[in-house]
CSV table of C-alpha atoms and ligand atoms in Angstrom, one decimal:
chain,number,residue,atom,x,y,z
Q,271,MET,CA,0.0,0.0,0.0
Q,272,SER,CA,1.4,3.4,-0.8
Q,273,SER,CA,1.3,6.0,2.0
Q,274,ASP,CA,1.6,9.8,2.1
Q,275,HIS,CA,3.6,9.7,5.3
Q,276,THR,CA,6.2,7.7,7.1
Q,277,PRO,CA,4.3,5.0,9.0
Q,278,PHE,CA,4.4,5.1,12.8
Q,279,LEU,CA,3.5,3.1,15.9
Q,280,LEU,CA,0.5,4.1,17.8
Q,281,ILE,CA,0.7,2.8,21.4
Q,282,ILE,CA,-2.6,2.6,23.1
Q,283,SER,CA,-2.7,1.8,26.8
Q,284,ALA,CA,-5.7,1.5,29.1
Q,285,PRO,CA,-6.6,-0.1,32.3
Q,286,SER,CA,-8.2,-3.5,31.9
Q,287,GLY,CA,-12.0,-3.3,31.4
Q,288,CYS,CA,-11.8,0.3,30.0
Q,289,GLY,CA,-13.6,-0.6,26.8
Q,290,LYS,CA,-10.4,-0.5,24.7
Q,291,THR,CA,-11.3,-3.4,22.5
Q,292,THR,CA,-14.6,-1.8,21.4
Q,293,LEU,CA,-12.8,1.5,21.0
Q,294,LEU,CA,-10.2,0.0,18.7
Q,295,LYS,CA,-12.9,-1.6,16.6
Q,296,GLU,CA,-14.5,1.8,16.2
Q,297,LEU,CA,-11.1,3.3,15.3
Q,298,PHE,CA,-10.6,0.8,12.5
Q,299,ILE,CA,-14.1,1.6,11.1
Q,300,ARG,CA,-13.2,5.3,11.0
Q,301,VAL,CA,-9.7,5.2,9.7
Q,302,SER,CA,-8.1,3.1,7.0
Q,303,GLY,CA,-4.4,2.3,6.6
Q,304,LEU,CA,-4.0,0.9,10.1
Q,305,GLY,CA,-2.7,-2.5,11.1
Q,306,ILE,CA,-2.7,-4.1,14.6
Q,307,SER,CA,0.2,-5.8,16.3
Q,308,ILE,CA,-0.9,-9.2,17.7
Q,309,SER,CA,1.0,-9.8,20.9
Q,310,HIS,CA,2.4,-13.0,22.3
Q,311,THR,CA,1.1,-14.0,25.8
Q,312,THR,CA,1.4,-16.9,28.3
Q,313,ARG,CA,-2.1,-16.1,29.5
Q,314,GLU,CA,-4.9,-18.7,29.0
Q,315,PRO,CA,-7.3,-17.7,26.2
Q,316,ARG,CA,-10.7,-16.4,27.4
Q,317,ALA,CA,-13.8,-18.2,26.0
Q,318,ASN,CA,-14.3,-15.9,23.0
Q,319,GLU,CA,-10.6,-15.5,22.1
Q,320,ILE,CA,-8.9,-17.0,19.1
Q,321,SER,CA,-5.2,-17.7,18.8
Q,322,GLY,CA,-3.5,-15.7,16.1
Q,323,VAL,CA,-6.3,-13.1,16.1
Q,324,ASP,CA,-6.6,-11.8,19.7
Q,325,TYR,CA,-3.1,-13.0,20.8
Q,326,HIS,CA,-0.5,-15.6,19.9
Q,327,PHE,CA,-1.1,-17.8,23.0
Q,328,VAL,CA,2.2,-19.6,23.8
Q,329,GLU,CA,3.7,-21.7,26.5
Q,330,ARG,CA,6.1,-20.1,29.0
Q,331,ALA,CA,9.0,-22.1,27.6
Q,332,LEU,CA,8.5,-20.7,24.1
Q,333,PHE,CA,8.0,-17.2,25.4
Q,334,SER,CA,11.4,-17.4,27.3
Q,335,GLN,CA,13.1,-18.8,24.2
Q,336,MET,CA,11.8,-15.9,22.2
Q,337,GLN,CA,13.0,-13.4,24.9
Q,338,LYS,CA,16.5,-15.0,24.9
Q,339,ALA,CA,16.6,-14.8,21.1
Q,340,ASP,CA,15.7,-11.1,21.3
Q,341,LYS,CA,12.5,-11.5,19.3
Q,342,PHE,CA,10.6,-9.0,21.3
Q,343,VAL,CA,10.6,-5.2,20.8
Q,344,GLU,CA,9.2,-5.0,24.4
Q,345,SER,CA,7.8,-7.5,26.9
Q,346,ALA,CA,6.2,-7.2,30.3
Q,347,PHE,CA,4.8,-9.2,33.2
Q,348,VAL,CA,1.2,-8.1,33.6
Q,349,HIS,CA,-1.4,-9.7,36.0
Q,350,ASP,CA,0.9,-12.7,36.5
Q,351,ASN,CA,1.3,-13.4,32.8
Q,352,HIS,CA,4.0,-12.5,30.2
Q,353,TYR,CA,3.1,-10.4,27.3
Q,354,GLY,CA,5.3,-9.2,24.4
Q,355,THR,CA,5.4,-7.5,21.1
Q,356,ALA,CA,7.4,-9.6,18.6
Q,357,ARG,CA,9.5,-7.5,16.1
Q,358,SER,CA,8.0,-9.6,13.3
Q,359,SER,CA,4.4,-8.5,14.4
Q,360,ILE,CA,5.1,-4.9,13.5
Q,361,THR,CA,7.9,-4.7,10.8
Q,362,GLN,CA,5.9,-6.3,8.0
Q,363,LEU,CA,2.9,-4.0,8.7
Q,364,LEU,CA,5.2,-0.9,8.7
Q,365,ASP,CA,6.9,-2.1,5.5
Q,366,ASP,CA,3.4,-2.3,4.0
Q,367,GLY,CA,2.9,1.4,4.8
Q,368,LEU,CA,0.5,0.8,7.6
Q,369,ASP,CA,0.5,2.7,10.9
Q,370,VAL,CA,0.6,0.0,13.6
Q,371,VAL,CA,-1.5,0.0,16.7
Q,372,LEU,CA,0.1,-1.6,19.8
Q,373,ASP,CA,-2.3,-2.4,22.6
Q,374,ILE,CA,0.2,-2.6,25.4
Q,375,ASP,CA,0.6,-1.6,29.0
Q,376,VAL,CA,2.5,1.2,30.6
Q,377,GLN,CA,5.7,-0.9,31.1
Q,378,GLY,CA,5.7,-1.8,27.4
Q,379,MET,CA,5.1,1.8,26.3
Q,380,LYS,CA,8.1,2.9,28.4
Q,381,GLU,CA,10.3,0.2,26.8
Q,382,VAL,CA,9.3,1.1,23.2
Q,383,LYS,CA,9.9,4.9,23.9
Q,384,ALA,CA,13.3,4.1,25.5
Q,385,SER,CA,14.4,2.2,22.4
Q,386,SER,CA,15.5,4.7,19.7
Q,387,LEU,CA,14.2,2.3,17.0
Q,388,PHE,CA,10.7,3.7,16.8
Q,389,ASN,CA,9.2,7.1,17.0
Q,390,ALA,CA,5.9,6.1,18.6
Q,391,VAL,CA,2.8,8.1,19.3
Q,392,THR,CA,1.3,7.3,22.7
Q,393,VAL,CA,-2.3,7.5,23.9
Q,394,PHE,CA,-3.7,6.7,27.3
Q,395,ILE,CA,-7.4,5.8,27.6
Q,396,LEU,CA,-9.0,6.9,30.8
Q,397,PRO,CA,-12.0,5.2,32.3
Q,398,PRO,CA,-14.9,7.5,33.5
Q,399,GLY,CA,-14.1,6.4,37.0
Q,400,ILE,CA,-12.8,3.5,39.1
Q,401,ASP,CA,-16.4,2.5,40.2
Q,402,GLU,CA,-17.4,2.4,36.5
Q,403,LEU,CA,-14.3,0.3,35.7
Q,404,GLU,CA,-15.3,-2.2,38.4
Q,405,ILE,CA,-18.8,-2.5,37.0
Q,406,ARG,CA,-17.4,-3.1,33.5
Q,407,LEU,CA,-15.0,-5.8,34.8
Q,408,ARG,CA,-17.8,-7.6,36.7
Q,409,ASN,CA,-20.1,-7.4,33.7
Q,410,ARG,CA,-17.5,-9.1,31.6
Q,411,LYS,CA,-17.9,-12.2,33.8
Q,412,SER,CA,-14.6,-13.6,32.7
Q,413,ASP,CA,-12.5,-13.0,35.9
Q,414,SER,CA,-12.7,-14.1,39.5
Q,415,ASP,CA,-13.1,-11.6,42.4
Q,416,VAL,CA,-9.3,-11.9,43.1
Q,417,VAL,CA,-8.4,-11.1,39.5
Q,418,ILE,CA,-10.8,-8.2,39.4
Q,419,LYS,CA,-9.3,-6.8,42.6
Q,420,GLN,CA,-5.8,-7.1,41.1
Q,421,ARG,CA,-6.9,-5.5,37.8
Q,422,LEU,CA,-8.4,-2.5,39.7
Q,423,GLU,CA,-5.2,-2.1,41.8
Q,424,ASN,CA,-3.2,-2.1,38.5
Q,425,ALA,CA,-5.6,0.4,37.0
Q,426,VAL,CA,-4.9,2.9,39.8
Q,427,GLY,CA,-1.1,2.4,39.3
Q,428,GLU,CA,-1.5,2.9,35.5
Q,429,ILE,CA,-3.7,6.0,35.7
Q,430,ALA,CA,-0.9,7.5,38.0
Q,431,GLN,CA,1.4,7.3,35.0
Q,432,ALA,CA,-1.0,8.6,32.3
Q,433,HIS,CA,0.9,11.9,32.3
Q,434,LEU,CA,3.7,10.1,30.5
Q,435,TYR,CA,1.6,9.8,27.3
Q,436,ASP,CA,1.3,12.2,24.4
Q,437,TYR,CA,-2.5,12.1,24.4
Q,438,LEU,CA,-5.3,11.4,26.9
Q,439,VAL,CA,-8.7,10.1,25.7
Q,440,LEU,CA,-11.6,9.8,28.2
Q,441,ASN,CA,-13.6,6.7,27.3
Q,442,GLY,CA,-17.0,7.9,28.5
Q,443,LEU,CA,-19.2,7.9,25.3
Q,444,ILE,CA,-17.7,5.4,22.9
Q,445,ASP,CA,-18.4,7.5,19.7
Q,446,GLU,CA,-16.8,10.6,21.1
Q,447,ALA,CA,-13.8,8.7,22.3
Q,448,ALA,CA,-13.4,6.9,18.9
Q,449,ASP,CA,-13.7,10.3,17.1
Q,450,LEU,CA,-10.9,11.7,19.2
Q,451,LEU,CA,-8.7,8.7,18.6
Q,452,ALA,CA,-9.3,9.0,14.8
Q,453,ALA,CA,-8.5,12.7,15.0
Q,454,ILE,CA,-5.2,11.9,16.7
Q,455,VAL,CA,-4.2,9.4,14.0
Q,456,GLN,CA,-5.1,11.9,11.2
Q,457,ALA,CA,-3.2,14.7,12.8
Q,458,GLU,CA,-0.1,12.6,13.4
Q,459,ARG,CA,-0.2,11.5,9.7
Q,460,ILE,CA,0.2,15.2,8.6
Q,461,ARG,CA,2.9,16.1,11.0
Q,462,THR,CA,5.5,17.9,8.9
Q,463,SER,CA,8.2,15.5,10.1
Q,464,ARG,CA,6.2,12.5,8.7
Q,465,SER,CA,4.4,13.9,5.7
Q,466,PHE,CA,5.6,13.2,2.2
Q,467,LEU,CA,3.8,16.3,0.8
Q,468,LEU,CA,6.9,18.4,0.6
Q,469,ASN,CA,8.8,15.6,-1.2
Q,470,HIS,CA,6.3,15.5,-3.9
Q,471,ASP,CA,8.1,16.5,-7.2
Q,472,ALA,CA,5.0,18.1,-8.8
Q,473,LEU,CA,4.3,20.2,-5.8
Q,474,VAL,CA,7.9,21.3,-5.5
Q,475,LYS,CA,8.0,22.3,-9.2
Q,476,SER,CA,4.6,24.0,-9.2
Q,477,HIS,CA,5.6,26.2,-6.2
Q,478,GLY,CA,9.1,26.7,-7.5
Q,479,MET,CA,10.5,25.5,-4.2
Q,480,ALA,CA,13.9,24.1,-3.7
Q,481,LYS,CA,14.0,20.5,-2.6
E,720,LIG,P1,-5.6,-8.8,28.8
E,720,LIG,O1,-5.0,-10.0,29.6
E,720,LIG,O2,-6.7,-8.2,29.5
E,720,LIG,O3,-5.8,-9.1,27.4
E,720,LIG,O4,-4.4,-7.7,28.9
E,720,LIG,C1,-3.8,-7.3,30.1
E,720,LIG,C2,-2.9,-6.1,29.8
E,720,LIG,O5,-1.8,-6.5,29.1
E,720,LIG,C3,-3.5,-4.9,29.1
E,720,LIG,O6,-3.2,-3.7,29.8
E,720,LIG,C4,-2.8,-5.0,27.7
E,720,LIG,O7,-2.7,-3.7,27.1
E,720,LIG,C5,-1.5,-5.6,28.1
E,720,LIG,N1,-0.8,-6.2,27.0
E,720,LIG,C6,-1.3,-6.9,26.0
E,720,LIG,N2,-0.4,-7.3,25.1
E,720,LIG,C7,0.8,-6.7,25.5
E,720,LIG,C8,2.1,-6.7,25.0
E,720,LIG,O8,2.5,-7.3,24.0
E,720,LIG,N3,3.0,-6.0,25.8
E,720,LIG,C9,2.7,-5.4,26.9
E,720,LIG,N4,3.7,-4.7,27.6
E,720,LIG,N5,1.5,-5.4,27.4
E,720,LIG,C10,0.5,-6.0,26.7
């Protein structure tokens, strides 16, 4: 696919149960030219999850082997499970001219930002409140009380680091939040440092501009 800008990574982090999956679906409906990085995890699949679509579900031994072989751009231990972004999950998409969405946690965001390999745009999705988050986690009916408690504690810790992100999106009304996310992507695509518009021969000639 040809692109009018240098493709970039879009890191989206949100506390568990924040409605991020629905929000990402809405983003993909609104904006074309996006790909999504499918993470590797040692977590057990939930009832509705498909391996190779939601995650690459792998055994701990394979995950460790991949870590040792430096296959991950970043990896983290979240809620007692390992998660990681394989280099191969993003490079092909970037080479195809797609902007790549990474749904990763705060630790992963810091690791990607610290590596000078990628110039990532980062967005933190805020829940309307902790009470609302608890209701959403309970309605999901996929986690035990202990796990829900752990996810809520993690949420508080993650929200405390939201200031490290480039953008904050409050996920109250899903349509409004998805519109904001789409606007962020569109604006980042026309950043002067990424846009190919000034490299366009015809444009340069018609304006008599030096290249
Ligand atoms: P869940 O188990 O609910 O699917 O995800 C739990 C948390 O792990 C979420 O905050 C999600 O963003 C994060 N996560 C998923 N994949 C990755 C990954 O590849 N790397 C990192 N660092 N976090 C991930």
